[in-house]
PDB file of C-alpha atoms in Angstrom:
ATOM      1  CA  MET I   1      17.336  23.582   0.137  1.00 87.00           C
ATOM      2  CA  THR I   2      15.098  24.455   2.982  1.00 92.00           C
ATOM      3  CA  PRO I   3      14.090  21.874   5.701  1.00 92.00           C
ATOM      4  CA  THR I   4      10.488  21.835   4.263  1.00 91.00           C
ATOM      5  CA  GLU I   5      11.870  20.939   0.811  1.00 93.00           C
ATOM      6  CA  TRP I   6      13.979  18.137   2.319  1.00 95.00           C
ATOM      7  CA  GLY I   7      10.822  16.807   4.024  1.00 94.00           C
ATOM      8  CA  ILE I   8       8.941  16.914   0.682  1.00 94.00           C
ATOM      9  CA  VAL I   9      11.757  15.073  -1.090  1.00 96.00           C
ATOM     10  CA  ALA I  10      12.007  12.520   1.751  1.00 97.00           C
ATOM     11  CA  LEU I  11       8.238  11.766   1.790  1.00 96.00           C
ATOM     12  CA  ALA I  12       8.157  11.536  -1.977  1.00 96.00           C
ATOM     13  CA  VAL I  13      11.185   9.147  -2.154  1.00 97.00           C
ATOM     14  CA  ALA I  14       9.798   7.033   0.672  1.00 97.00           C
ATOM     15  CA  GLY I  15       6.327   6.930  -1.120  1.00 95.00           C
ATOM     16  CA  ALA I  16       7.930   5.830  -4.280  1.00 96.00           C
ATOM     17  CA  PHE I  17      10.006   3.158  -2.522  1.00 96.00           C
ATOM     18  CA  PHE I  18       6.871   1.569  -0.984  1.00 95.00           C
ATOM     19  CA  GLY I  19       5.021   1.796  -4.144  1.00 93.00           C
ATOM     20  CA  GLY I  20       7.841  -0.142  -5.808  1.00 94.00           C
ATOM     21  CA  VAL I  21       7.756  -2.616  -3.057  1.00 93.00           C
ATOM     22  CA  ALA I  22       4.037  -3.144  -3.638  1.00 91.00           C
ATOM     23  CA  ALA I  23       4.627  -3.554  -7.381  1.00 92.00           C
ATOM     24  CA  VAL I  24       7.307  -6.170  -6.833  1.00 93.00           C
ATOM     25  CA  GLY I  25       5.007  -7.969  -4.384  1.00 90.00           C
ATOM     26  CA  LEU I  26       2.242  -8.163  -6.849  1.00 89.00           C
ATOM     27  CA  VAL I  27       4.607  -9.730  -9.431  1.00 92.00           C
ATOM     28  CA  ARG I  28       6.538 -12.094  -7.238  1.00 91.00           C
ATOM     29  CA  LEU I  29       4.182 -13.419  -4.687  1.00 89.00           C
ATOM     30  CA  PRO I  30       2.513 -16.738  -5.429  1.00 88.00           C
ATOM     31  CA  ASP I  31      -1.262 -16.330  -4.603  1.00 89.00           C
ATOM     32  CA  VAL I  32      -4.172 -13.920  -4.271  1.00 90.00           C
ATOM     33  CA  TYR I  33      -3.751 -13.795  -0.502  1.00 90.00           C
ATOM     34  CA  THR I  34      -0.175 -12.733  -0.380  1.00 89.00           C
ATOM     35  CA  ARG I  35      -0.597 -10.363  -3.356  1.00 90.00           C
ATOM     36  CA  SER I  36      -3.525  -8.761  -1.506  1.00 89.00           C
ATOM     37  CA  HIS I  37      -1.393  -8.248   1.584  1.00 87.00           C
ATOM     38  CA  ALA I  38       1.462  -6.700  -0.454  1.00 85.00           C
ATOM     39  CA  ALA I  39      -0.971  -4.329  -2.213  1.00 84.00           C
ATOM     40  CA  SER I  40      -2.871  -3.351   0.942  1.00 87.00           C
ATOM     41  CA  LYS I  41       0.055  -2.693   3.201  1.00 88.00           C
ATOM     42  CA  SER I  42       2.939  -1.311   0.970  1.00 90.00           C
ATOM     43  CA  ASP I  43       0.713   0.388  -1.619  1.00 88.00           C
ATOM     44  CA  THR I  44      -1.360   2.155   1.136  1.00 90.00           C
ATOM     45  CA  LEU I  45       1.833   3.406   2.940  1.00 92.00           C
ATOM     46  CA  GLY I  46       3.389   4.558  -0.382  1.00 93.00           C
ATOM     47  CA  ALA I  47       0.285   6.399  -1.495  1.00 91.00           C
ATOM     48  CA  ILE I  48       0.011   8.090   1.946  1.00 91.00           C
ATOM     49  CA  LEU I  49       3.549   9.179   1.942  1.00 94.00           C
ATOM     50  CA  ALA I  50       3.221  10.644  -1.536  1.00 93.00           C
ATOM     51  CA  ILE I  51      -0.010  12.467  -0.649  1.00 92.00           C
ATOM     52  CA  ALA I  52       1.583  13.834   2.457  1.00 91.00           C
ATOM     53  CA  ALA I  53       4.561  15.117   0.355  1.00 93.00           C
ATOM     54  CA  ALA I  54       1.989  16.843  -1.906  1.00 91.00           C
ATOM     55  CA  ALA I  55       0.209  18.284   0.992  1.00 90.00           C
ATOM     56  CA  LEU I  56       3.404  19.572   2.442  1.00 90.00           C
ATOM     57  CA  ALA I  57       4.389  21.103  -0.960  1.00 90.00           C
ATOM     58  CA  LEU I  58       1.107  22.870  -1.557  1.00 87.00           C
ATOM     59  CA  GLN I  59       0.929  24.526   1.896  1.00 84.00           C
ATOM     60  CA  THR I  60      -2.356  26.229   1.190  1.00 81.00           C
ATOM     61  CA  GLY I  61      -5.443  25.818   3.310  1.00 83.00           C
ATOM     62  CA  LEU I  62      -7.927  24.257   0.852  1.00 89.00           C
ATOM     63  CA  SER I  63      -5.366  21.943  -0.895  1.00 85.00           C
ATOM     64  CA  THR I  64      -3.943  20.724   2.374  1.00 86.00           C
ATOM     65  CA  ALA I  65      -7.445  20.006   3.705  1.00 87.00           C
ATOM     66  CA  LYS I  66      -8.310  18.048   0.560  1.00 89.00           C
ATOM     67  CA  SER I  67      -5.106  16.145   0.987  1.00 89.00           C
ATOM     68  CA  VAL I  68      -5.849  15.270   4.564  1.00 87.00           C
ATOM     69  CA  PHE I  69      -9.332  14.067   3.525  1.00 92.00           C
ATOM     70  CA  LEU I  70      -7.718  11.970   0.889  1.00 91.00           C
ATOM     71  CA  LEU I  71      -5.362  10.449   3.408  1.00 89.00           C
ATOM     72  CA  LEU I  72      -8.233   9.519   5.628  1.00 91.00           C
ATOM     73  CA  PHE I  73     -10.160   8.038   2.638  1.00 92.00           C
ATOM     74  CA  MET I  74      -6.993   5.956   1.796  1.00 89.00           C
ATOM     75  CA  PHE I  75      -6.655   4.732   5.351  1.00 87.00           C
ATOM     76  CA  ILE I  76     -10.278   3.466   5.267  1.00 90.00           C
ATOM     77  CA  THR I  77     -10.731   2.172   1.778  1.00 91.00           C
ATOM     78  CA  ASN I  78      -7.439   0.319   0.947  1.00 89.00           C
ATOM     79  CA  PRO I  79      -7.521  -2.172   3.773  1.00 87.00           C
ATOM     80  CA  THR I  80     -11.279  -2.691   3.240  1.00 91.00           C
ATOM     81  CA  ALA I  81     -10.816  -3.440  -0.388  1.00 90.00           C
ATOM     82  CA  ALA I  82      -7.923  -5.892   0.311  1.00 89.00           C
ATOM     83  CA  HIS I  83     -10.211  -7.607   2.859  1.00 91.00           C
ATOM     84  CA  ALA I  84     -12.965  -7.847   0.261  1.00 93.00           C
ATOM     85  CA  VAL I  85     -10.704  -9.340  -2.280  1.00 91.00           C
ATOM     86  CA  ALA I  86      -9.398 -11.950   0.192  1.00 91.00           C
ATOM     87  CA  ARG I  87     -12.977 -12.697   1.317  1.00 94.00           C
ATOM     88  CA  ALA I  88     -14.091 -13.179  -2.295  1.00 94.00           C
ATOM     89  CA  ALA I  89     -11.244 -15.492  -2.945  1.00 92.00           C
ATOM     90  CA  GLN I  90     -12.055 -17.512   0.070  1.00 92.00           C
ATOM     91  CA  ASP I  91     -15.713 -17.646  -0.940  1.00 94.00           C
ATOM     92  CA  GLN I  92     -14.534 -18.938  -4.421  1.00 93.00           C
ATOM     93  CA  GLY I  93     -12.730 -21.767  -2.726  1.00 91.00           C
ATOM     94  CA  ILE I  94      -9.175 -20.562  -3.624  1.00 89.00           C
ATOM     95  CA  GLU I  95      -6.771 -22.289  -1.223  1.00 88.00           C
ATOM     96  CA  PRO I  96      -3.784 -20.355   0.205  1.00 87.00           C
ATOM     97  CA  TRP I  97      -0.485 -21.296  -1.198  1.00 86.00           C
ATOM     98  CA  THR I  98       1.652 -23.525   0.983  1.00 84.00           C
ATOM     99  CA  ALA I  99       5.066 -24.933   0.456  1.00 76.00           C
ATOM    100  CA  ASP I 100       5.220 -28.739  -0.270  1.00 70.00           C
ATOM    101  CA  GLU I 101       6.682 -30.748   2.635  1.00 51.00           C
ATOM    102  CA  GLY I 102       9.031 -32.609   0.220  1.00 52.00           C
ATOM    103  CA  ASP I 103      10.266 -29.376  -1.274  1.00 58.00           C
ATOM    104  CA  ASP I 104      13.432 -28.870   0.857  1.00 55.00           C
ATOM    105  CA  LYS I 105      15.955 -26.675  -0.962  1.00 52.00           C
TER     106      LYS I 105
END
């Protein structure tokens, strides 16, 4: 395998890993605020790494340019959407999850 192919595989595997971390975070975390955090951070990084792998694999002018624009779009929209979800939850009066003081395990 060439170094470019190794880079593509590394980016794709890293993207899949962070996508999996985001999925586990959405299932395991207790409230909308922590789930929003998991989705915005891990999912954004996973998607960006996967798109970077695709851009590196395509290596053509127009396809790579489209991938770069998609990367920029993801950098802007994913955190903005997570903020909007958290703000909507706050406006609805949803309280953040906190551990009970008597819940020492």
